[in-house]
XYZ file of C-alpha atoms in Angstrom:
243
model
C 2.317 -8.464 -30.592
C 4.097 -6.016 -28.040
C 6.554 -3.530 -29.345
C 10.105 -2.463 -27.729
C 10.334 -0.088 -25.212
C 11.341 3.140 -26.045
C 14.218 5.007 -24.189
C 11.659 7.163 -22.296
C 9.456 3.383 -20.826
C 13.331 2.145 -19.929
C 14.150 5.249 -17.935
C 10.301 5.046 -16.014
C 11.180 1.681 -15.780
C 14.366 2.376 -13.976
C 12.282 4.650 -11.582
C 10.238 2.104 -10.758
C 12.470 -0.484 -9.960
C 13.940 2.101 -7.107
C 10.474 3.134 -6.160
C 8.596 0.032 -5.937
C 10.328 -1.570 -2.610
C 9.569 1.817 -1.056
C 5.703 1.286 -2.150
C 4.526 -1.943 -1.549
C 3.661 -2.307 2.316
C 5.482 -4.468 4.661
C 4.198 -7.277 7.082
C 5.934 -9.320 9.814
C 7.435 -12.573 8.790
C 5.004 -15.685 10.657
C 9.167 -17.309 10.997
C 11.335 -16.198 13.901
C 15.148 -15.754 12.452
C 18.053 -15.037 14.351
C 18.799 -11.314 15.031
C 21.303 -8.914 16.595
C 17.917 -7.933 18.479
C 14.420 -9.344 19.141
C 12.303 -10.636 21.354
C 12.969 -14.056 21.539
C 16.047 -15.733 23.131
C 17.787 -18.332 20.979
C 17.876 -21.229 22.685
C 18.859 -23.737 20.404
C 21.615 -21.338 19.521
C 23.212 -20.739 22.682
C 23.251 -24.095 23.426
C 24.997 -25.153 19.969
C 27.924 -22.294 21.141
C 27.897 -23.299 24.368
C 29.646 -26.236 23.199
C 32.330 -24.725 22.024
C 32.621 -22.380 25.444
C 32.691 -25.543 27.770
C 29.446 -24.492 28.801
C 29.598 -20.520 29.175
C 27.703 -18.338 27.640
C 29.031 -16.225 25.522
C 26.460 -14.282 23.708
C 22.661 -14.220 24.639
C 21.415 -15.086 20.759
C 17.712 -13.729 20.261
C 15.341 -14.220 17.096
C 12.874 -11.956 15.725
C 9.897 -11.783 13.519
C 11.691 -9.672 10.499
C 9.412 -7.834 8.155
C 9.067 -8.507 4.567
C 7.187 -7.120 1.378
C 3.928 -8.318 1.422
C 2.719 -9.861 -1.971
C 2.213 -8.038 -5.427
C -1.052 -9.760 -7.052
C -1.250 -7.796 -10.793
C -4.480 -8.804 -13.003
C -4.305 -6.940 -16.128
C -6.243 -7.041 -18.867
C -5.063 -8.095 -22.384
C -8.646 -7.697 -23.927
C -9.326 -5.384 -27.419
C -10.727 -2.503 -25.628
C -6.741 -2.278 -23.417
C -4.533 -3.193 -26.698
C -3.176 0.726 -26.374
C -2.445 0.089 -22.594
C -1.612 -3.703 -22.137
C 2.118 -3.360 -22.972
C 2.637 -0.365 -21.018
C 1.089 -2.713 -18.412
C 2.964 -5.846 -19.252
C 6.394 -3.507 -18.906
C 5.279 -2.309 -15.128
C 4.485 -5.957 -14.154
C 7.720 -6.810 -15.623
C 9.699 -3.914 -13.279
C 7.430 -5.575 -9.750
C 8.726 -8.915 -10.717
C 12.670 -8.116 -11.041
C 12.175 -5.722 -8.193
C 9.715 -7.474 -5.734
C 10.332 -11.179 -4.760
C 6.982 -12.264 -4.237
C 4.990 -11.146 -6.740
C 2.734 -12.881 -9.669
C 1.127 -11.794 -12.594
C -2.238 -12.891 -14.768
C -3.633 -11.479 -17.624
C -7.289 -11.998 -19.081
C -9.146 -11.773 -22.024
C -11.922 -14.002 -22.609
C -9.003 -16.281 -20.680
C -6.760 -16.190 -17.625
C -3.345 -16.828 -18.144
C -0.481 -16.824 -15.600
C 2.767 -14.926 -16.790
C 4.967 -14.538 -13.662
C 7.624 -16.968 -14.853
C 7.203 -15.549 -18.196
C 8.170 -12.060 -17.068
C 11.290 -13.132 -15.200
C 13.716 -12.642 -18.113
C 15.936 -10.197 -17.205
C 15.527 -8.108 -20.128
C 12.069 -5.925 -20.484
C 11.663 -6.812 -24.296
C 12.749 -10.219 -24.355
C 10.400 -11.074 -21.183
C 7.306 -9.066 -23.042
C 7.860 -10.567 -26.544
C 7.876 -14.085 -25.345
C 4.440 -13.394 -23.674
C 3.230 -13.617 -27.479
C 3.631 -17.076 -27.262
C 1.737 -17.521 -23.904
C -0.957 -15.055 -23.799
C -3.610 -16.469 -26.385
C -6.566 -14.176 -26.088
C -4.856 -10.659 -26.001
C -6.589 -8.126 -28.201
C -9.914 -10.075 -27.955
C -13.287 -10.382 -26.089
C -13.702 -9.580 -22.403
C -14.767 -11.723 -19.627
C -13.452 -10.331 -16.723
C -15.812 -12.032 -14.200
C -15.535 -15.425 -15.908
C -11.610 -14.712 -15.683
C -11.594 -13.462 -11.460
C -14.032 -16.635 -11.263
C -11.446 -18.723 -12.654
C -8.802 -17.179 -10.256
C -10.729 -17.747 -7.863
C -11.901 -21.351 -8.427
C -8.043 -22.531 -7.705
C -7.106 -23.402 -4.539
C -3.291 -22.609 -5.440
C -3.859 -19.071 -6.878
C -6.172 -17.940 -3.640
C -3.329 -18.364 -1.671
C -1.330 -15.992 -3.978
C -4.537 -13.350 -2.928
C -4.794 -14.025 0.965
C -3.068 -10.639 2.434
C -1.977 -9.290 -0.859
C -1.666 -5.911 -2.303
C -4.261 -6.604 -5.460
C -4.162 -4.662 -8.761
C -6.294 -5.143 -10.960
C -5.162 -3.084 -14.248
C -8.410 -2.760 -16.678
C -11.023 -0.209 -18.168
C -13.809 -2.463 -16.193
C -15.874 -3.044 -19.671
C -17.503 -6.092 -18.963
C -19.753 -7.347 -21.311
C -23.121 -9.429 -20.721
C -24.298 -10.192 -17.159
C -21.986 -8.480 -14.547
C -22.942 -10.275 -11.075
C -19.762 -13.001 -11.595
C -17.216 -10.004 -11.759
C -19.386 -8.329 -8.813
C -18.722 -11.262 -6.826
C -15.187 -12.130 -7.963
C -14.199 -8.067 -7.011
C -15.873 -8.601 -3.643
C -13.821 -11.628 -2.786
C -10.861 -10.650 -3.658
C -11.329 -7.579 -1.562
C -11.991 -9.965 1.604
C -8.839 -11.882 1.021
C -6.221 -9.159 0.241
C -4.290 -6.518 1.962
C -5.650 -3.961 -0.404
C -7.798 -3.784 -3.200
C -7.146 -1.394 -6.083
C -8.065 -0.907 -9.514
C -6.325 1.451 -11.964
C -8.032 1.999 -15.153
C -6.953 4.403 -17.927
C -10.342 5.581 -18.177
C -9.922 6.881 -14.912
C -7.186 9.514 -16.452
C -9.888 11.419 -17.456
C -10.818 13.907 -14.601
C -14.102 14.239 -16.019
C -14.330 9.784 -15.111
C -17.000 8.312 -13.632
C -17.958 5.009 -13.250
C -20.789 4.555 -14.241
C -20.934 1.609 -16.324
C -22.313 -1.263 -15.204
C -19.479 -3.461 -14.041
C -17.628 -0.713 -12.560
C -20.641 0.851 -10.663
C -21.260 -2.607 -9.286
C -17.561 -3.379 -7.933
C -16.428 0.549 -7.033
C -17.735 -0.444 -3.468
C -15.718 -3.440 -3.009
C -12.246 -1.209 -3.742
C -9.993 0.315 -1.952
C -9.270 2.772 -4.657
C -9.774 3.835 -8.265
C -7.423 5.068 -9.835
C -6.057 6.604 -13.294
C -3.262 4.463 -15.032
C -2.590 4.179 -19.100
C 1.014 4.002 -19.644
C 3.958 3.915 -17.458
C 4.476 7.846 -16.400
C 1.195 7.574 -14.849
C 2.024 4.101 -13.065
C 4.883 5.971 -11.446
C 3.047 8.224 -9.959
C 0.222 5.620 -8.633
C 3.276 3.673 -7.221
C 4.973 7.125 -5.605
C 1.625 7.880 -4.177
C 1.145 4.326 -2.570
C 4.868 4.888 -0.812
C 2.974 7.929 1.018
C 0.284 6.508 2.394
């Protein structure tokens, strides 16, 4: 279904894994740690050494709140309309999930399908090839607000949502009535970090969304932007490192 990667993908792939820890915006740990500085003085810490010092202390011990990547939430679509993007796609989810520790990955079609574990082979192909096997609806119909619905509806994938940098990866072509991915697009946007959407319409300067699923979400987003293969995912993911 997906193709190999060509030697130009594996080098923008290697510039991605360097970039993307750089990009993705940080957020202080809820657990305190032990540090060589904080805040907090380590108690329970001092204590356990002051055994060993017949009572003296030594060392004052303090903890911290250390700060840690927030989440990576990718939702790309796999539908008939993305066939010549989805496994430039599929290779830039694969680079956030070797690079990025807490990060997971859906697709949708007419279906939503989680991939994360999928894509944790350490080798690009071998991860994307295998997602043959998984993904069932790639190349197909759209339902993109049925899909975000179905996100949505599960307790256990919310959480993966709440304070999340969200990417959605699609052209927005929703077919039939387009309130459910309305709605879907606006929740999301209340529960994550950011919101963005990078469709490879949008690579077109003269763009504008003006179709009747993206008109009715572009409010709800924290940006739109242009991304169709890998070179142009880069740059989105440079861009995000400046802001």
């Amino acid at each position: 279904m997906f193709g190999a990667a060509s030697e130009d993908e594996r080098a923008l792939l290697t510039l991605l894994r360097r970039e993307l820890p750089r990009a993705v915006p940080s957020v202080r740990s809820r657990r305190r740690r032990p540090a060589r500085r904080g805040p907090w003085i380590d108690l329970a810490r001092i204590c356990r050494e002051s055994w060993r010092t017949h009572g003296e202390i030594v060392t004052l011990r303090r903890r911290d709140r250390p700060r840690r990547h927030r989440r990576v939430l990718l939702l790309i679509d796999v539908s008939g309309s993305m066939k010549q993007h989805s496994a430039a796609y599929l290779r830039f989810a694969h680079a956030v999930t070797a690079r990025l520790e807490r990060a997971e990955v859906f697709t949708f079609g007419t279906r939503l399908t989680r991939v994360t574990a999928a894509l944790r082979a350490r080798e690009v192909d071998t991860a994307v090839a295998a997602l043959s096997e998984v993904v069932l609806d790639a190349e197909g119909g759209t339902r993109i607000g049925a899909a975000l619905q179905e996100f949505l509806g599960n307790a256990r994938y919310v959480t993966m949502a709440r304070g999340a940098l969200v990417i959605v990866l699609s052209d927005g072509l929703e077919r039939g009535d387009c309130e459910p991915m309305r709605a879907a697009v606006r929740r999301l946007s209340l529960l994550g970090h950011r919101l963005l959407w990078w469709s490879p319409l949008a690579c077109d300067p003269a763009y504008r969304p003006v179709t009747r699923g993206m008109s009715a979400v572009l409010g709800h987003l924290d940006a739109l932007a242009g991304v169709r293969d890998l070179r142009t995912a880069y740059e989105q993911v440079r861009l995000l490192g400046r802001e």
